[in-house]
PDB file of C-alpha atoms in Angstrom:
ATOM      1  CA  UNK A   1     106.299  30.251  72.844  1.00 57.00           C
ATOM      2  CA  UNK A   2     108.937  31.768  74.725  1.00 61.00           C
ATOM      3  CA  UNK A   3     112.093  32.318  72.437  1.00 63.00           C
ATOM      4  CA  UNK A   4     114.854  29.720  73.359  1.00 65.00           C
ATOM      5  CA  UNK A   5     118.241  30.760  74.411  1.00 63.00           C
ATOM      6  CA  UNK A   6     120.979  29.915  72.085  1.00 63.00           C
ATOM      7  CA  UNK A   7     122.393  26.455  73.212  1.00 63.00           C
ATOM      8  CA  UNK A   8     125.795  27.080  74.602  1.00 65.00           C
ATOM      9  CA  UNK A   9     128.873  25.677  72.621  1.00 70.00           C
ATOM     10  CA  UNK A  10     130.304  23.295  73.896  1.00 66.00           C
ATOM     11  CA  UNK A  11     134.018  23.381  75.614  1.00 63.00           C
ATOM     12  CA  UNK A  12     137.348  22.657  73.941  1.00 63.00           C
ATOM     13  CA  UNK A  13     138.143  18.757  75.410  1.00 64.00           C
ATOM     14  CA  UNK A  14     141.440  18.685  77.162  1.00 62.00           C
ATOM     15  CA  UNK A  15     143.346  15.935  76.760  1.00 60.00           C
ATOM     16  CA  UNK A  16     146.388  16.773  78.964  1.00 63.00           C
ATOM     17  CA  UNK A  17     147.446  13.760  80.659  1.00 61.00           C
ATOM     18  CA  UNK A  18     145.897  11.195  78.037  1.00 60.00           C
ATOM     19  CA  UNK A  19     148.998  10.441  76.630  1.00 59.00           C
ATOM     20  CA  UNK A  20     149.201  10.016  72.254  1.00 60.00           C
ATOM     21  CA  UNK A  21     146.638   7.973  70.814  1.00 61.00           C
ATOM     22  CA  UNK A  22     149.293   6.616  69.014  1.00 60.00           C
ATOM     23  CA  UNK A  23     151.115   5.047  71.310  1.00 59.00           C
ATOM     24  CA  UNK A  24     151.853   0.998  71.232  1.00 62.00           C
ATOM     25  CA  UNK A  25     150.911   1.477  67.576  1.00 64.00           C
ATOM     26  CA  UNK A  26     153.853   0.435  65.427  1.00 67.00           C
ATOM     27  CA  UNK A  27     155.348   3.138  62.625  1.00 67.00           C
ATOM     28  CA  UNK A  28     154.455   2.019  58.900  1.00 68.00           C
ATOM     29  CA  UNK A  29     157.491   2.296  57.316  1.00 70.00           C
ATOM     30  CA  UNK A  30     158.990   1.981  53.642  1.00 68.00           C
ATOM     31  CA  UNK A  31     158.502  -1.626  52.114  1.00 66.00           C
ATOM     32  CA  UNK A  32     162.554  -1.168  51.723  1.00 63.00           C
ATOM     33  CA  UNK A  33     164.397  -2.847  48.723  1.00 68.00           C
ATOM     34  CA  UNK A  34     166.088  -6.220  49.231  1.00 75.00           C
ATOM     35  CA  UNK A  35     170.119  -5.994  48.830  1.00 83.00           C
ATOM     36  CA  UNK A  36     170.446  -9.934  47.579  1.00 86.00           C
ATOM     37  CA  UNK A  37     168.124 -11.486  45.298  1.00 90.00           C
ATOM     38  CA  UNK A  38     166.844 -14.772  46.875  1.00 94.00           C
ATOM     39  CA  UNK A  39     165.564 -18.040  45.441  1.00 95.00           C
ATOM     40  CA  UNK A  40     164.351 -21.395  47.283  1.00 96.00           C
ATOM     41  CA  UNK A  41     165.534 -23.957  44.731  1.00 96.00           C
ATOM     42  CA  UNK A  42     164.498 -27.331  46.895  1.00 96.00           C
ATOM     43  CA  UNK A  43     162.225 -28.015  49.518  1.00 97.00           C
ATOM     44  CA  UNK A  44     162.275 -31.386  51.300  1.00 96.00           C
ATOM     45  CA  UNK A  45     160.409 -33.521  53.533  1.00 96.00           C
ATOM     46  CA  UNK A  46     161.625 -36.236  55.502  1.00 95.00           C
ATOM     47  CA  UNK A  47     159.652 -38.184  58.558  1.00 95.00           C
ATOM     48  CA  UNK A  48     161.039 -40.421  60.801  1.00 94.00           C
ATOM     49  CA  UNK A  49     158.824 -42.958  62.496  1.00 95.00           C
ATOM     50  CA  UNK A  50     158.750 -42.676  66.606  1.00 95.00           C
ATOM     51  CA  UNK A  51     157.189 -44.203  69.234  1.00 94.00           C
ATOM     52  CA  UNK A  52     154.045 -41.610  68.920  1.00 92.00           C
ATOM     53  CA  UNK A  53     153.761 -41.848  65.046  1.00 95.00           C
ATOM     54  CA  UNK A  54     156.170 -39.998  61.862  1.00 95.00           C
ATOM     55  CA  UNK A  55     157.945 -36.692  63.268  1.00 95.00           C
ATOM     56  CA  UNK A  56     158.373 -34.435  60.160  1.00 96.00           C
ATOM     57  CA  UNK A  57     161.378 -32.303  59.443  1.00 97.00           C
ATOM     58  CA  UNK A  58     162.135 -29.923  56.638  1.00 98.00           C
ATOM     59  CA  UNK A  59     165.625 -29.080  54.296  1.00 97.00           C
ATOM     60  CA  UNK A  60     166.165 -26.085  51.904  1.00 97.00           C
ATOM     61  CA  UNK A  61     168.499 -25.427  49.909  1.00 97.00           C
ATOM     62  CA  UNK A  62     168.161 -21.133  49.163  1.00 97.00           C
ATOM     63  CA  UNK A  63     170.827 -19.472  46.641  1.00 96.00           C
ATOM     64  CA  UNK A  64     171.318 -15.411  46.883  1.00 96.00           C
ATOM     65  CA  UNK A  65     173.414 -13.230  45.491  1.00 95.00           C
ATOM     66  CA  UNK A  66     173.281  -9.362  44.231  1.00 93.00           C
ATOM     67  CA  UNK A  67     172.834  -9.572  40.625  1.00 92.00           C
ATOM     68  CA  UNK A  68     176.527  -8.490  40.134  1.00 91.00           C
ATOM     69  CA  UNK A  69     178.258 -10.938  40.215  1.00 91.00           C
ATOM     70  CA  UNK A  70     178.299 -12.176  44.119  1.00 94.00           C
ATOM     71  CA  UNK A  71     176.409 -15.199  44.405  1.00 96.00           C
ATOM     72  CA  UNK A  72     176.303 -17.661  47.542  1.00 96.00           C
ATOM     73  CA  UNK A  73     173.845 -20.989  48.683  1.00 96.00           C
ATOM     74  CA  UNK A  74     173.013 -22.422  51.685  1.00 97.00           C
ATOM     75  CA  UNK A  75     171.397 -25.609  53.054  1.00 97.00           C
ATOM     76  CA  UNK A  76     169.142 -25.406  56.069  1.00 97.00           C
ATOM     77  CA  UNK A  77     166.958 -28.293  58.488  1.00 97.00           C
ATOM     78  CA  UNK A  78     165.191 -27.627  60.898  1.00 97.00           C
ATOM     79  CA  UNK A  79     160.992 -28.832  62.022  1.00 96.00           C
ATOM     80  CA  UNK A  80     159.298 -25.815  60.499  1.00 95.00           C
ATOM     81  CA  UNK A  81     159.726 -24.949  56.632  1.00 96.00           C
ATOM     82  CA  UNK A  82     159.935 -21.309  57.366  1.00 96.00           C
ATOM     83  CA  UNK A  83     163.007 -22.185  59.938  1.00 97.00           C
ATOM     84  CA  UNK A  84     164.363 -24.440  57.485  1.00 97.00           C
ATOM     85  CA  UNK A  85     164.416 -21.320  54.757  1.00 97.00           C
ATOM     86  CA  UNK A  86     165.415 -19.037  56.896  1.00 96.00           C
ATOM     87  CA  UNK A  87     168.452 -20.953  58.044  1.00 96.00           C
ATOM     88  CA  UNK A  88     169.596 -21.827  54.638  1.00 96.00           C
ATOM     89  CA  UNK A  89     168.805 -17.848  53.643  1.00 95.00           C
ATOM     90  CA  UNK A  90     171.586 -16.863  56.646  1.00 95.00           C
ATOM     91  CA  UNK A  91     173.932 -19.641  55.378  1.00 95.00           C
ATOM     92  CA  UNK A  92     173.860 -18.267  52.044  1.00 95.00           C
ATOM     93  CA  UNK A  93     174.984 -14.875  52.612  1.00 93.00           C
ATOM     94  CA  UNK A  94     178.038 -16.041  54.866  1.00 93.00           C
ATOM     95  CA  UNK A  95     180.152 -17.596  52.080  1.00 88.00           C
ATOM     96  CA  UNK A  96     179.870 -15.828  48.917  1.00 93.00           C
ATOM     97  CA  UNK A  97     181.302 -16.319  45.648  1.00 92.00           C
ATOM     98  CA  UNK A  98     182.882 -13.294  43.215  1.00 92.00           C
ATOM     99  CA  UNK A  99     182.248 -14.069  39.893  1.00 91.00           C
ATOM    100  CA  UNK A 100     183.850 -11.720  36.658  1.00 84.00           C
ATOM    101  CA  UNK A 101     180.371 -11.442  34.371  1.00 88.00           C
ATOM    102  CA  UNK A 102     181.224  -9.342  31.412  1.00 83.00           C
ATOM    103  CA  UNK A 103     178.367  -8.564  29.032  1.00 89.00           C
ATOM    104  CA  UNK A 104     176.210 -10.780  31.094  1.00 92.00           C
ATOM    105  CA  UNK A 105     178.076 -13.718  30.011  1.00 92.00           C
ATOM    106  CA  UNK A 106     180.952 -16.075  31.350  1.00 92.00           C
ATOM    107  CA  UNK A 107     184.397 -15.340  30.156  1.00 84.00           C
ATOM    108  CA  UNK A 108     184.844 -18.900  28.722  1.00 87.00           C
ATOM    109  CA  UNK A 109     183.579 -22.541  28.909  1.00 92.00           C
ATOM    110  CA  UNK A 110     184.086 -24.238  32.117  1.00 95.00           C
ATOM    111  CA  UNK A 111     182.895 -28.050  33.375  1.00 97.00           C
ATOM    112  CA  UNK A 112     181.770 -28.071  37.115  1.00 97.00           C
ATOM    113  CA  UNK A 113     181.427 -31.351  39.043  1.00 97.00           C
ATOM    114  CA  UNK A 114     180.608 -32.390  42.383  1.00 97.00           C
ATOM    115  CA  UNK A 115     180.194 -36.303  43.007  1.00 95.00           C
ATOM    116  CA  UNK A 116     178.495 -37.824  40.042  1.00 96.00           C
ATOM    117  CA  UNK A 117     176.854 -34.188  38.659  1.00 97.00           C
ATOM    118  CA  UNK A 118     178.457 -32.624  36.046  1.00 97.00           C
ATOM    119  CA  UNK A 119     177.431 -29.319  35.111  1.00 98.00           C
ATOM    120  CA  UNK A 120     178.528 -27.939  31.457  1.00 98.00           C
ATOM    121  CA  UNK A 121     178.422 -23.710  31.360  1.00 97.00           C
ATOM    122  CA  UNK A 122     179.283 -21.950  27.760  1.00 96.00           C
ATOM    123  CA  UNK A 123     179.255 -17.984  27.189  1.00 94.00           C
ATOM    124  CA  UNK A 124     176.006 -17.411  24.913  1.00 94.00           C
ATOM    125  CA  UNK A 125     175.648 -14.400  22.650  1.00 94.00           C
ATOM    126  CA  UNK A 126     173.758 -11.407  24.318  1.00 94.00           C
ATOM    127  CA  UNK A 127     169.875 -12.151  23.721  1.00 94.00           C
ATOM    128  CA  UNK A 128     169.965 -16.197  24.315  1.00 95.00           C
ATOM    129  CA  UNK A 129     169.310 -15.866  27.934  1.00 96.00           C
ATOM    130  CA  UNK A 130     169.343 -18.548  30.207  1.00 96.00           C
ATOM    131  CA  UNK A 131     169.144 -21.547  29.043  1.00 96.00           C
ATOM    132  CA  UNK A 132     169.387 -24.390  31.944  1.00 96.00           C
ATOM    133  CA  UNK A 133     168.147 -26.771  34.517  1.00 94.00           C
ATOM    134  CA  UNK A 134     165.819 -24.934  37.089  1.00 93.00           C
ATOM    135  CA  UNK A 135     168.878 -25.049  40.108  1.00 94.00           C
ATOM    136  CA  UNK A 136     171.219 -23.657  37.733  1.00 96.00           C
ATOM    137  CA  UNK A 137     168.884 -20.956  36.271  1.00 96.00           C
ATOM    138  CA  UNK A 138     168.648 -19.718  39.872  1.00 95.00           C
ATOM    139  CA  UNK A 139     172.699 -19.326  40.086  1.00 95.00           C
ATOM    140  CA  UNK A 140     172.830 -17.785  37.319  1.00 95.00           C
ATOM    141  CA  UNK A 141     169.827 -15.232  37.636  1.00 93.00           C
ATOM    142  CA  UNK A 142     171.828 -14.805  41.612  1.00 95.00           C
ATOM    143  CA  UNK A 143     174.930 -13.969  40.176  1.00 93.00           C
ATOM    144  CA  UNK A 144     173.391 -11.389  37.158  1.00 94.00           C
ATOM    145  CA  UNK A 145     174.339 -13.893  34.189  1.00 95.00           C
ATOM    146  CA  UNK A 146     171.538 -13.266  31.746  1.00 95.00           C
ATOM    147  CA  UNK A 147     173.262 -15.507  28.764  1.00 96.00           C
ATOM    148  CA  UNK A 148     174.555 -18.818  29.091  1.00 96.00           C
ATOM    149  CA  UNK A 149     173.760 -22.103  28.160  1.00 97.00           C
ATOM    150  CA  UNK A 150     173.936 -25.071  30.267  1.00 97.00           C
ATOM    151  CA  UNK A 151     173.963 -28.728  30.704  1.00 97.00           C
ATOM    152  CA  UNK A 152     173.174 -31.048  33.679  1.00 96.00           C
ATOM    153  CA  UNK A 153     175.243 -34.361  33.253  1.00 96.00           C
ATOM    154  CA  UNK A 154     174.624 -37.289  35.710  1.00 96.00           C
ATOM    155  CA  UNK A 155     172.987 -37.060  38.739  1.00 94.00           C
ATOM    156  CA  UNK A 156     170.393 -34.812  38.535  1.00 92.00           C
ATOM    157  CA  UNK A 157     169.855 -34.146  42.672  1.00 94.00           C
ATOM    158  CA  UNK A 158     169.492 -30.059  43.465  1.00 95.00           C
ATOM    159  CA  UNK A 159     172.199 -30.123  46.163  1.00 95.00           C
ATOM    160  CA  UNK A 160     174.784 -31.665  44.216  1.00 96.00           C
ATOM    161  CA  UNK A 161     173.629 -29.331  40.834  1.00 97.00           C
ATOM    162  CA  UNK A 162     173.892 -26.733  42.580  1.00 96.00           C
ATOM    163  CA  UNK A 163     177.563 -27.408  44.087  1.00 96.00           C
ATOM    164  CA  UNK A 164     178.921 -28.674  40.973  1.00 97.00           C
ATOM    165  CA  UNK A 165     177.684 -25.332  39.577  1.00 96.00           C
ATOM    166  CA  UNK A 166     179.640 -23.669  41.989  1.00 96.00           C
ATOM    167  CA  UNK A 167     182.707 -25.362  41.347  1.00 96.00           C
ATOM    168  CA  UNK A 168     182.602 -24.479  37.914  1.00 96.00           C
ATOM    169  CA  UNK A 169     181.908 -20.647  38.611  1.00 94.00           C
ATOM    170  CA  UNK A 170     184.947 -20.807  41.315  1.00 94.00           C
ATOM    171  CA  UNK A 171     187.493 -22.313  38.499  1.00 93.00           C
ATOM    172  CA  UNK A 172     186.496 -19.351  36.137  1.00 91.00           C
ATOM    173  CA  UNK A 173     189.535 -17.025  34.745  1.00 87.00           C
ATOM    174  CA  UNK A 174     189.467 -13.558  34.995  1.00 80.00           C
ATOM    175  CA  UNK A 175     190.198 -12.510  31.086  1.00 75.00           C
ATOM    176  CA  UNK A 176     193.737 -11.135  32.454  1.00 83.00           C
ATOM    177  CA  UNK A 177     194.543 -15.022  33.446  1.00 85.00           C
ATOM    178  CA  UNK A 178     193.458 -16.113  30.465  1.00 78.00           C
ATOM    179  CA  UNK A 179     195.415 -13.604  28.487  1.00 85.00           C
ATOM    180  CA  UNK A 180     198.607 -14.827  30.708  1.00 89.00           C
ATOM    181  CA  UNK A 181     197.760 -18.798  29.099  1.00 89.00           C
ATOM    182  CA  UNK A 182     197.179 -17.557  26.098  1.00 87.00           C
ATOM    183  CA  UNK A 183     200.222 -15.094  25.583  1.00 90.00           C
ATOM    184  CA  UNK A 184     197.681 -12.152  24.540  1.00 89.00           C
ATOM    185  CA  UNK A 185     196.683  -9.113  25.506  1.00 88.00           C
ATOM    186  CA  UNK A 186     193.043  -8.904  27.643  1.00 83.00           C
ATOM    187  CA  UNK A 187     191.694  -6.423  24.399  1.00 84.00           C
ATOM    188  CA  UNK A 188     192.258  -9.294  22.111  1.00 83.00           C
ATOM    189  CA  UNK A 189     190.492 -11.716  24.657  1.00 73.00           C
ATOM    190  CA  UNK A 190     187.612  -9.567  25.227  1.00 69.00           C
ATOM    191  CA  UNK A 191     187.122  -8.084  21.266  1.00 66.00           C
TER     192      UNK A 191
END
């Protein structure tokens, strides 16, 4: 047998003109950290009977806040329950609420209402955690409170928990207000 030539290598493919293969591919970037804690407290439903049969719509009612002591909610409708979330999510960063959270308590008691909820907030020793109603845990977990007890009084709907909850985080003193009442100075307030 006649002795084979070696097989010739093969040429360097040019790709000039072919553009990046990566192109129209989209970047993977960073899963990056969330700057408000969210929380969907309430999810409705509600139909309304038409000519063609029951159109559905969809509320939420989504608290945020940054674990420091800015906390906000929002209520959102729309057809779609991701719309309806996502709405409510906007709404609740627009109107925030400072609150003063010292040793991740409240400074003093306080009695919130709205309509015919009452909600009753006390400062709990450090270690008791949260102890409340499911729409009030997720204020309090918003706004970085990690001791407190609560009580729901009355009517027990989410939307009006949750707003008497704010009304008794916006009356809250600061310690020097309190020390003004009291005629004290804020180290004998605070211990």
């Amino acid at each position: 047998m006649a002795a084979e030539a070696p097989a010739a290598e093969k040429p360097a493919r040019n790709f000039k003109g072919r553009g990046d293969r990566r192109f129209g591919r989209r970047e993977r970037r960073e899963p990056r950290e969330k700057e408000f804690f969210e929380k969907t407290v309430k999810i409705k439903r509600c139909s309304k009977t038409v000519k063609g049969g029951r159109r559905q719509s969809f509320s939420a009612i989504v608290i945020s806040g940054n674990q420091k002591g800015k906390v906000g909610f929002g209520f959102g409708k729309a057809n779609d329950v991701s719309e309806a979330v996502k709405k409510a999510t906007e709404k609740s960063k627009e109107k925030m609420l400072d609150i003063q959270v010292k040793n991740g308590t409240i400074p003093h008691d306080i009695i919130g209402q709205y309509k015919s909820a009452t909600v009753v907030m006390r400062p709990a020793a450090p270690g008791t955690g949260v102890i409340a109603g499911s729409s009030v845990r997720a204020v309090c977990e918003a706004c970085g409170i990690t001791d407190i007890l609560c009580k729901s009084l009355g009517s027990k709907n989410a939307i009006n928990t949750v707003k008497a909850t704010f009304n008794g985080l916006e009356h809250l003193m600061t310690a020097a207000e309190v020390a003004k009442i009291r005629g004290k100075s804020v180290k004998e307030i605070w211990g």
